[in-house]
Coordinates of C-alpha atoms and ligand atoms in Angstrom, one line a residue:
M299 CA -1.0 13.3 -33.1
K300 CA -2.7 10.4 -31.3
E301 CA -0.6 7.5 -30.0
M302 CA -1.5 4.3 -28.2
I303 CA 1.0 3.3 -25.5
S304 CA 1.0 0.0 -23.8
V305 CA 3.1 -0.7 -20.6
S306 CA 2.6 -4.4 -20.0
P307 CA 3.7 -5.9 -17.7
V308 CA 4.4 -3.0 -15.4
T309 CA 7.6 -4.0 -13.6
R310 CA 8.7 -3.1 -10.1
I311 CA 5.2 -3.5 -8.7
E312 CA 3.6 -6.6 -7.1
G313 CA 1.4 -8.7 -9.4
H314 CA 0.3 -8.6 -13.0
L315 CA -0.6 -5.1 -14.2
G316 CA -1.0 -3.8 -17.7
V317 CA -1.7 -0.2 -18.6
K318 CA -2.8 1.2 -21.9
V319 CA -2.9 4.9 -22.5
E320 CA -3.9 7.0 -25.5
T321 CA -2.1 10.3 -25.9
D322 CA -2.9 13.3 -28.0
G323 CA -0.5 16.2 -28.5
G324 CA 1.9 14.6 -26.0
R325 CA -0.6 14.2 -23.1
V326 CA -2.6 11.2 -21.9
T327 CA -6.3 11.6 -22.9
S328 CA -7.6 8.2 -21.7
A329 CA -6.3 5.2 -19.8
Q330 CA -7.2 1.5 -19.2
V331 CA -5.7 -0.2 -16.2
V332 CA -5.9 -3.9 -16.5
G333 CA -5.6 -6.6 -13.8
E334 CA -4.3 -9.5 -15.9
M335 CA -5.0 -12.5 -13.7
F336 CA -7.6 -14.1 -11.5
R337 CA -6.9 -15.9 -8.2
G338 CA -10.1 -16.9 -6.5
F339 CA -9.5 -16.5 -2.7
E340 CA -13.2 -15.7 -2.1
Q341 CA -14.1 -19.1 -3.6
I342 CA -11.4 -20.9 -1.7
L343 CA -12.8 -19.6 1.6
R344 CA -16.3 -20.9 1.1
G345 CA -17.2 -23.9 3.2
R346 CA -14.2 -23.7 5.5
D347 CA -13.8 -23.3 9.2
P348 CA -13.9 -19.5 9.9
L349 CA -10.6 -19.8 11.9
D350 CA -8.9 -20.7 8.6
A351 CA -9.7 -17.3 7.2
Q352 CA -6.9 -15.2 8.8
Q353 CA -4.3 -17.7 7.6
I354 CA -5.7 -18.2 4.1
T355 CA -6.3 -14.5 3.5
Q356 CA -2.8 -13.6 4.6
R357 CA -1.7 -15.7 1.5
I358 CA -3.4 -13.1 -0.8
C359 CA -0.1 -11.3 -0.5
G360 CA 3.4 -11.5 0.8
V361 CA 3.7 -7.7 1.0
C362 CA 0.7 -6.9 3.2
P363 CA -0.2 -10.3 4.8
V364 CA -0.5 -8.8 8.2
E365 CA -3.2 -6.4 7.1
H366 CA -5.3 -9.2 5.6
G367 CA -4.9 -11.1 8.8
I368 CA -6.0 -8.0 10.9
A369 CA -9.0 -7.4 8.6
S370 CA -10.0 -11.1 8.9
I371 CA -9.7 -11.3 12.7
S372 CA -11.4 -7.9 13.1
A373 CA -14.4 -9.3 11.0
Q374 CA -14.4 -12.4 13.2
D375 CA -14.1 -10.3 16.4
A376 CA -17.4 -8.6 15.3
A377 CA -19.0 -11.9 14.3
Y378 CA -18.2 -13.6 17.6
G379 CA -18.8 -10.5 19.8
V380 CA -15.3 -10.6 21.3
T381 CA -13.0 -7.7 22.3
P382 CA -9.3 -8.2 22.6
P383 CA -7.6 -7.0 25.8
D384 CA -5.4 -4.0 25.6
N385 CA -2.3 -6.1 25.3
G386 CA -3.8 -7.9 22.2
R387 CA -4.9 -4.6 20.6
V388 CA -1.5 -3.0 21.1
V389 CA 0.4 -6.1 19.8
R390 CA -1.8 -6.1 16.7
N391 CA -0.9 -2.4 16.1
L392 CA 2.8 -3.1 16.5
I393 CA 2.8 -5.9 14.0
Q394 CA 0.8 -3.9 11.6
A395 CA 2.9 -0.8 12.0
A396 CA 6.1 -2.8 11.4
N397 CA 4.6 -4.0 8.1
F398 CA 3.5 -0.5 7.0
I399 CA 7.0 1.0 7.7
T400 CA 8.8 -2.0 5.9
S401 CA 6.4 -1.8 3.0
H402 CA 6.8 2.0 2.5
L403 CA 10.6 2.1 2.5
T404 CA 10.7 -1.0 0.3
H405 CA 8.4 0.8 -2.2
F406 CA 10.4 4.0 -2.3
Y407 CA 13.8 2.5 -2.7
L408 CA 13.5 -0.9 -4.3
L409 CA 10.4 -0.3 -6.4
S410 CA 10.3 3.4 -7.3
G411 CA 13.9 4.3 -6.8
L412 CA 15.1 3.4 -10.3
D413 CA 12.6 5.9 -11.7
F414 CA 14.7 8.6 -10.2
V415 CA 18.4 7.5 -9.8
D416 CA 21.0 7.3 -12.6
L417 CA 22.7 4.0 -11.9
T418 CA 25.3 4.5 -14.6
Q419 CA 27.0 7.2 -12.4
V420 CA 28.0 4.4 -10.1
T421 CA 30.6 3.3 -12.6
T422 CA 32.6 6.5 -11.9
Y423 CA 32.3 6.3 -8.1
T424 CA 35.6 7.2 -6.4
G425 CA 34.5 7.0 -2.8
R426 CA 35.2 4.2 -0.3
D427 CA 31.8 3.0 0.8
P428 CA 32.3 -0.8 0.5
A429 CA 28.7 -1.5 -0.8
L430 CA 29.1 1.2 -3.5
V431 CA 32.5 -0.1 -4.4
R432 CA 31.1 -3.6 -4.8
L433 CA 28.2 -2.2 -6.9
R434 CA 30.6 -0.2 -9.0
D435 CA 32.9 -3.1 -9.8
W436 CA 29.9 -5.4 -10.6
A437 CA 28.2 -2.8 -12.8
K438 CA 31.4 -2.2 -14.7
S439 CA 31.9 -5.9 -15.3
Q440 CA 28.3 -6.3 -16.5
L441 CA 28.5 -3.3 -18.8
A442 CA 31.8 -4.6 -20.3
S443 CA 30.2 -8.0 -21.1
A444 CA 27.6 -6.1 -23.2
T445 CA 25.1 -8.9 -23.1
A446 CA 21.5 -8.4 -24.3
N447 CA 20.3 -7.7 -20.8
P448 CA 23.0 -5.7 -19.1
V449 CA 23.0 -5.0 -15.4
G450 CA 19.7 -6.6 -14.6
P451 CA 17.8 -5.9 -12.5
F452 CA 18.8 -2.2 -12.8
L453 CA 19.0 -1.8 -16.6
P454 CA 17.4 -1.4 -19.1
Q455 CA 15.2 1.4 -17.8
F456 CA 13.3 4.1 -19.7
T457 CA 15.5 6.9 -20.9
A458 CA 14.6 9.9 -18.8
Q459 CA 15.8 12.9 -16.9
L460 CA 17.1 11.4 -13.7
I461 CA 18.5 13.0 -10.5
R462 CA 21.1 15.6 -11.8
D463 CA 23.0 16.3 -8.6
P464 CA 25.7 13.6 -8.4
A465 CA 25.9 13.7 -4.6
L466 CA 22.2 13.3 -4.2
N467 CA 22.1 10.6 -6.8
I468 CA 24.9 8.5 -5.2
G469 CA 23.4 9.1 -1.8
V470 CA 20.0 7.7 -2.8
I471 CA 21.7 4.7 -4.5
K472 CA 23.6 4.1 -1.2
H473 CA 20.3 4.2 0.7
Y474 CA 18.8 1.8 -1.9
L475 CA 21.5 -0.7 -0.9
D476 CA 20.9 0.1 2.8
A477 CA 17.2 -0.5 2.3
I478 CA 17.8 -4.1 1.4
E479 CA 19.3 -4.6 4.8
I480 CA 16.9 -2.4 6.7
R481 CA 13.8 -4.2 5.4
Q482 CA 15.1 -7.3 7.1
V483 CA 15.1 -5.3 10.4
G484 CA 11.5 -4.3 9.6
H485 CA 10.5 -8.0 9.2
K486 CA 12.4 -8.9 12.4
L487 CA 10.5 -6.1 14.2
G488 CA 7.2 -7.6 13.0
A489 CA 8.3 -11.1 13.9
V490 CA 8.9 -10.2 17.5
F491 CA 5.2 -10.6 18.1
A492 CA 4.1 -12.2 14.9
G493 CA 6.2 -15.3 15.4
K494 CA 7.4 -15.1 11.8
M495 CA 7.2 -12.8 8.8
P496 CA 5.9 -12.3 6.2
H497 CA 2.8 -14.3 7.2
A498 CA 2.0 -13.7 10.9
A499 CA 1.4 -16.8 12.9
T500 CA -0.1 -15.2 16.0
L501 CA -3.1 -13.3 14.7
V502 CA -6.4 -14.7 16.0
P503 CA -9.9 -13.4 16.8
G504 CA -9.9 -12.2 20.4
G505 CA -6.4 -10.8 20.3
V506 CA -3.1 -12.6 19.6
T507 CA -1.7 -16.0 20.7
D508 CA 1.7 -14.5 21.6
Q509 CA 2.7 -13.8 25.1
V510 CA 3.9 -10.3 26.1
T511 CA 7.2 -10.6 27.9
A512 CA 9.8 -8.1 29.1
I513 CA 12.3 -9.7 26.7
K514 CA 10.1 -9.2 23.7
I515 CA 9.4 -5.6 24.6
A516 CA 13.2 -5.0 24.9
Q517 CA 13.8 -6.8 21.5
F518 CA 11.1 -4.6 19.9
R519 CA 12.6 -1.4 21.3
A520 CA 16.1 -2.3 20.0
L521 CA 14.9 -3.1 16.4
L522 CA 12.6 -0.1 16.3
G523 CA 15.5 2.1 17.1
R524 CA 17.4 0.8 14.0
L525 CA 14.4 1.3 11.8
R526 CA 13.8 4.7 13.2
T527 CA 17.3 5.9 12.4
F528 CA 16.9 4.9 8.7
V529 CA 13.5 6.5 8.4
V530 CA 14.5 9.7 10.1
E531 CA 18.0 10.1 8.6
S532 CA 17.6 8.5 5.1
Y533 CA 14.1 7.9 3.9
L534 CA 12.3 11.1 4.8
P535 CA 15.2 13.4 3.8
D536 CA 15.6 11.5 0.5
V537 CA 11.9 11.9 -0.4
V538 CA 12.2 15.6 0.3
A539 CA 15.4 15.9 -1.8
V540 CA 13.8 13.9 -4.7
A541 CA 10.7 16.1 -4.5
A542 CA 12.9 19.1 -4.9
A543 CA 14.7 17.5 -7.9
F544 CA 11.4 16.8 -9.8
P545 CA 9.2 19.8 -9.0
D546 CA 7.0 19.3 -12.0
Y547 CA 5.6 16.1 -10.5
F548 CA 3.6 18.1 -7.9
G549 CA 1.4 18.9 -10.9
I550 CA 1.3 15.5 -12.4
G551 CA -0.9 12.5 -11.5
R552 CA -3.3 14.5 -9.4
G553 CA -6.2 12.2 -9.9
C554 CA -9.9 12.3 -8.8
G555 CA -9.3 14.3 -5.6
N556 CA -11.7 12.0 -3.7
F557 CA -10.1 10.2 -0.7
L558 CA -11.3 7.5 1.7
S559 CA -9.8 6.0 4.8
Y560 CA -11.3 3.4 7.1
G561 CA -8.9 4.5 9.9
V562 CA -6.3 2.3 11.5
F563 CA -4.4 1.5 14.8
P564 CA -7.1 1.5 17.5
E565 CA -5.9 3.3 20.6
A566 CA -8.7 2.6 23.0
S567 CA -10.5 -0.6 23.9
G568 CA -12.6 -2.2 21.3
M569 CA -12.2 -0.7 17.9
G570 CA -12.5 2.8 19.3
A571 CA -10.5 5.9 18.5
R572 CA -7.9 5.1 15.8
F573 CA -4.5 6.8 15.6
L574 CA -5.2 7.5 11.9
P575 CA -8.9 8.3 11.7
A576 CA -11.6 7.1 9.3
G577 CA -13.3 9.6 6.9
V578 CA -14.1 10.6 3.4
I579 CA -13.1 13.7 1.4
L580 CA -14.9 14.4 -1.9
A581 CA -13.4 17.0 -4.2
D582 CA -16.8 18.7 -4.7
G583 CA -18.1 17.9 -1.2
P584 CA -18.2 19.9 2.0
G585 CA -14.9 18.7 3.3
L586 CA -14.2 15.8 5.6
Q587 CA -17.2 13.5 6.1
P588 CA -17.8 10.5 8.4
L589 CA -17.4 7.1 6.7
N590 CA -20.7 5.4 5.9
V591 CA -19.9 1.7 5.4
E592 CA -23.3 1.3 3.6
G593 CA -22.0 3.5 0.8
I594 CA -19.5 0.8 -0.4
T595 CA -20.5 -1.1 -3.5
E596 CA -18.7 -3.0 -6.3
D597 CA -19.5 -2.7 -10.0
V598 CA -18.5 -5.4 -12.5
R599 CA -19.7 -4.1 -15.9
Y600 CA -16.2 -3.9 -17.2
S601 CA -14.8 -6.8 -15.1
W602 CA -14.5 -10.4 -16.1
F603 CA -17.3 -11.5 -13.7
S604 CA -20.8 -12.7 -14.6
S605 CA -22.1 -12.1 -11.0
A606 CA -24.5 -9.3 -10.1
T607 CA -23.1 -5.7 -10.3
G608 CA -23.5 -2.9 -7.8
R609 CA -23.6 -5.2 -4.8
K610 CA -22.7 -4.2 -1.3
P611 CA -19.9 -6.5 -0.1
A612 CA -22.0 -8.3 2.4
Q613 CA -24.1 -9.6 -0.5
G614 CA -21.2 -9.7 -2.9
E615 CA -20.7 -12.5 -5.4
T616 CA -17.6 -13.5 -7.4
T617 CA -18.3 -15.6 -10.5
P618 CA -15.4 -15.4 -13.0
D619 CA -16.3 -15.1 -16.7
P620 CA -13.1 -14.8 -18.8
N621 CA -15.1 -14.4 -22.0
K622 CA -17.4 -11.6 -20.9
T623 CA -17.9 -9.1 -23.8
G624 CA -16.7 -5.5 -23.1
A625 CA -14.8 -6.5 -19.9
Y626 CA -11.1 -5.7 -19.6
S627 CA -9.9 -6.4 -16.1
W628 CA -10.0 -9.0 -13.3
L629 CA -10.6 -6.2 -10.8
K630 CA -14.1 -5.3 -9.6
A631 CA -14.8 -1.5 -9.4
P632 CA -15.4 -0.5 -5.8
R633 CA -17.2 2.9 -5.4
Y634 CA -18.3 5.0 -2.4
D635 CA -21.7 6.6 -2.7
G636 CA -21.2 5.9 -6.4
Q637 CA -18.0 8.0 -6.5
V638 CA -14.5 7.0 -7.6
V639 CA -12.2 7.4 -4.6
E640 CA -8.4 7.1 -4.0
V641 CA -7.1 5.2 -1.0
G642 CA -3.7 4.9 0.5
A643 CA -1.2 6.8 2.7
L644 CA -2.1 10.1 1.1
A645 CA -5.8 9.5 1.8
R646 CA -5.0 8.6 5.4
L647 CA -2.8 11.7 5.8
L648 CA -5.3 14.1 4.3
V649 CA -8.2 12.6 6.4
A650 CA -6.1 12.9 9.6
Y651 CA -4.9 16.4 8.6
H652 CA -8.5 17.7 8.0
D653 CA -9.8 15.8 11.1
G654 CA -7.5 18.1 13.1
S655 CA -7.6 16.0 16.3
R656 CA -4.2 14.5 15.8
P657 CA -1.6 17.2 16.6
A658 CA 1.3 14.9 15.6
V659 CA -0.1 14.5 12.1
R660 CA -0.8 18.2 11.6
T661 CA 2.7 19.2 12.8
A662 CA 4.4 16.5 10.6
V663 CA 2.5 17.6 7.5
D664 CA 3.0 21.3 8.1
D665 CA 6.8 20.8 8.8
L666 CA 7.1 18.8 5.6
L667 CA 5.2 21.3 3.5
K668 CA 7.5 24.0 4.9
A669 CA 10.6 22.0 4.0
I670 CA 9.4 21.6 0.4
G671 CA 7.8 25.0 0.1
R672 CA 4.4 23.6 -0.9
E673 CA 0.7 23.9 0.1
P674 CA -1.6 21.0 1.2
K675 CA -3.2 20.9 -2.2
D676 CA 0.2 20.1 -3.8
L677 CA 0.2 16.8 -1.9
I678 CA -2.6 15.6 -4.3
S679 CA 0.0 14.5 -6.9
M680 CA 2.5 11.9 -7.9
L681 CA 5.1 13.3 -5.5
G682 CA 2.5 13.8 -2.8
R683 CA 1.9 10.1 -2.6
H684 CA 5.6 9.4 -2.0
A685 CA 5.8 12.2 0.6
A686 CA 2.7 10.8 2.4
R687 CA 4.2 7.3 2.8
A688 CA 7.5 8.7 4.1
L689 CA 5.7 10.9 6.6
E690 CA 3.5 8.1 7.7
A691 CA 6.6 5.9 8.3
R692 CA 8.0 8.8 10.4
L693 CA 4.8 9.1 12.4
L694 CA 4.7 5.4 13.0
V695 CA 8.3 4.9 14.2
D696 CA 7.5 7.5 16.8
R697 CA 4.1 6.1 17.7
C698 CA 5.4 2.5 18.0
A699 CA 7.8 3.8 20.6
E700 CA 4.8 4.9 22.7
W701 CA 2.7 1.8 22.0
I702 CA 5.5 -0.6 23.1
E703 CA 5.5 1.1 26.6
Q704 CA 1.8 0.5 26.9
L705 CA 2.2 -3.3 27.0
V706 CA 2.0 -5.0 30.3
P707 CA 4.3 -8.1 30.6
D708 CA 2.7 -11.4 31.5
Q709 CA -0.8 -10.0 31.2
P710 CA -3.3 -11.7 28.7
A711 CA -3.2 -10.7 25.1
F712 CA -6.2 -12.9 24.2
T713 CA -9.9 -13.1 25.1
D714 CA -11.6 -16.5 24.5
F715 CA -14.8 -16.8 22.3
T716 CA -17.1 -19.3 20.7
I717 CA -18.0 -19.4 17.1
P718 CA -21.7 -19.0 16.6
E719 CA -23.9 -21.3 14.5
S720 CA -24.4 -18.4 12.2
G721 CA -23.3 -14.8 12.1
A722 CA -21.6 -12.1 10.1
G723 CA -18.9 -9.5 10.6
I724 CA -17.1 -6.7 8.9
G725 CA -13.4 -6.0 9.4
L726 CA -12.3 -2.6 8.3
T727 CA -8.6 -1.6 8.6
E728 CA -6.0 0.0 6.5
A729 CA -3.2 -1.7 4.6
A730 CA 0.0 0.1 3.5
R731 CA -1.8 0.7 0.2
G732 CA -5.1 1.9 1.6
A733 CA -8.6 0.9 2.8
L734 CA -9.0 -2.8 3.3
G735 CA -12.2 -4.5 4.2
H736 CA -13.2 -8.2 4.8
W737 CA -16.8 -9.3 5.0
I738 CA -17.5 -12.7 6.6
E739 CA -20.8 -14.6 6.7
I740 CA -21.1 -17.8 8.7
R741 CA -23.7 -20.6 8.4
G742 CA -23.5 -23.9 10.2
R743 CA -20.2 -22.8 11.7
K744 CA -18.7 -22.6 8.2
I745 CA -17.9 -19.7 6.0
S746 CA -20.9 -19.2 3.7
N747 CA -19.6 -16.1 2.0
Y748 CA -16.3 -14.1 2.2
Q749 CA -15.7 -10.9 0.4
C750 CA -12.6 -8.8 0.3
V751 CA -12.5 -5.2 -1.0
V752 CA -8.9 -4.4 -1.3
P753 CA -6.8 -1.2 -1.6
T754 CA -5.5 -1.7 -5.0
T755 CA -8.9 -2.8 -6.2
W756 CA -10.1 0.7 -5.3
N757 CA -7.1 2.4 -6.9
C758 CA -6.7 0.3 -10.0
S759 CA -10.3 -0.4 -10.7
P760 CA -11.6 -0.4 -14.3
R761 CA -14.6 1.7 -15.3
D762 CA -17.7 1.4 -13.3
D763 CA -21.3 0.7 -14.5
R764 CA -21.6 4.4 -15.4
G765 CA -18.4 4.3 -17.4
R766 CA -16.4 6.4 -15.1
P767 CA -12.7 5.5 -15.0
G768 CA -11.0 4.3 -11.8
A769 CA -8.7 6.3 -9.5
M770 CA -5.4 5.4 -11.3
E771 CA -7.1 5.7 -14.8
T772 CA -8.2 9.2 -13.8
A773 CA -4.8 10.2 -12.4
L774 CA -3.1 9.2 -15.7
I775 CA -5.3 11.5 -17.7
G776 CA -3.3 14.7 -18.5
T777 CA 0.1 13.2 -17.8
P778 CA 2.6 14.6 -20.3
V779 CA 4.5 12.0 -22.3
A780 CA 7.6 13.4 -24.0
D781 CA 8.5 10.2 -25.9
P782 CA 5.8 7.5 -26.5
K783 CA 8.6 4.9 -26.7
Q784 CA 10.0 5.9 -23.3
P785 CA 6.8 6.6 -21.2
I786 CA 8.6 7.2 -17.9
E787 CA 6.0 9.8 -16.9
V788 CA 3.2 7.2 -17.1
A789 CA 5.4 4.6 -15.1
R790 CA 6.1 7.2 -12.4
V791 CA 2.4 8.0 -12.0
I792 CA 1.5 4.3 -11.9
R793 CA 4.2 3.5 -9.3
S794 CA 3.2 6.5 -7.1
F795 CA 0.1 4.4 -6.1
D796 CA 2.3 1.5 -5.1
P797 CA 0.0 -0.9 -6.8
C798 CA -0.3 -4.6 -5.7
L799 CA -2.2 -6.6 -8.3
A800 CA -1.8 -9.8 -6.4
C801 CA -4.0 -8.2 -3.7
A802 CA -6.3 -6.4 -6.1
V803 CA -7.5 -9.5 -7.9
H804 CA -7.4 -11.8 -4.9
Ligands
LIG1509 NI1 -0.5 -6.9 -1.9 FE1 -2.2 -4.9 -0.1 C1 -1.5 -3.5 0.8 C2 -3.8 -5.0 0.7 S1 -2.9 -3.8 -1.7 S2 -0.1 -5.2 -0.9 O1 -1.0 -2.7 1.3 O2 -4.8 -5.2 1.2 O3 -4.2 -4.0 -2.5
LIG1510 MG1 -13.4 -9.0 -3.6

């Protein structure tokens, strides 16, 4: 029997997302992923001073502002022909890595956690952990009051099989509460060199405006240690345990099998070798291929834009048309060599794994696969995306400990530059959610065009000009749905991408 299921709005994500799926015989046969609002940052930037760009684009999002700032200043570095000194490059990496780690643990516990844990078990908690005791007493009082919306923001939730092992369940709930505190530590870590978080004040072309001092290095080390303890002792083990509790989800939400990464965290002067490398893997291709920036285009046939379709971002246009016939989303449809690709931590990890030149990544992936008794191909799944984020957080807490020792106190972190009369630049980096690119064009020392191609635009894109569904639309196809009124399986696949629609529609 065919059923239409609409999940709109999708909660516990960032931004305005609606998902419609059709099922037949209890499985999804087609999906429409809808970006439900328009924002217009690319219009706002036109005619402005280029140095406004890294501050304005950071306001695209409160979750990944640093990455928009880095993409913007990298595009400007290229347009101005300026190279940050090593201190500037390393400080940028540290601010960006702090944002990745904070974002990943926030996503697993605060956004996705309630898809797995059974909160009602807290009401029978008999232990002495003060945070759990407070939660228990509060939950009991809420449930006793039996209002229409009991125990928000935790309930109501879709009825589903949740974690069955009571010890694991209460342990993950405890870490959910810890994560609320720990993400403050993550923001403080970023703010050591960003001046403030979430929107970094110190990011500029040529490096950073902050000064590297011995005191800041010591502050960073101390905060990193706290974050590291949580990632190593709670986050990664919880993801492994949750994966063991929901083994079916290694076979659900597999998606298109095409992956793209721009690479991130340059470890040599200029934008040279990146800790996580750039590359493309196509399911029916010869394996890992080098990234060709010229392969990136954006289609708009099914998007509410009247501007030209199939453009490369450097020539991109953004003209909204809310009445366009046949369109169903405010996202454009980015494609690589005409192919649908998935971006994100899983793409970065697979590219780095196949690249083979990063022993730390290979060892971390192999150790994880051994711990969960899986093969690399199993990572291409709903659970694989969660595992990739946790592994990346683990790799980054260790790498940050090495980067911080590379800073030289009281040495410059900024190289001066002049803004040319006209010019252009591309800034390619990775945000927590995947490949992020900014394209800037300057005429008369003002921004004449600015185009952003954003991770969730890749992942949540609508159909392209040839009618092929986007990465999340593809991943939803085949998903089993036991009860159309409680489509938890669909929600779990959606959240495995960690979508941010605020970014995607920019
Ligand atoms: Ni608004 Fe973002 C990240 C970017 S996702 S969170 O990570 O860029 O599209
Ligand atoms: Mg754009």
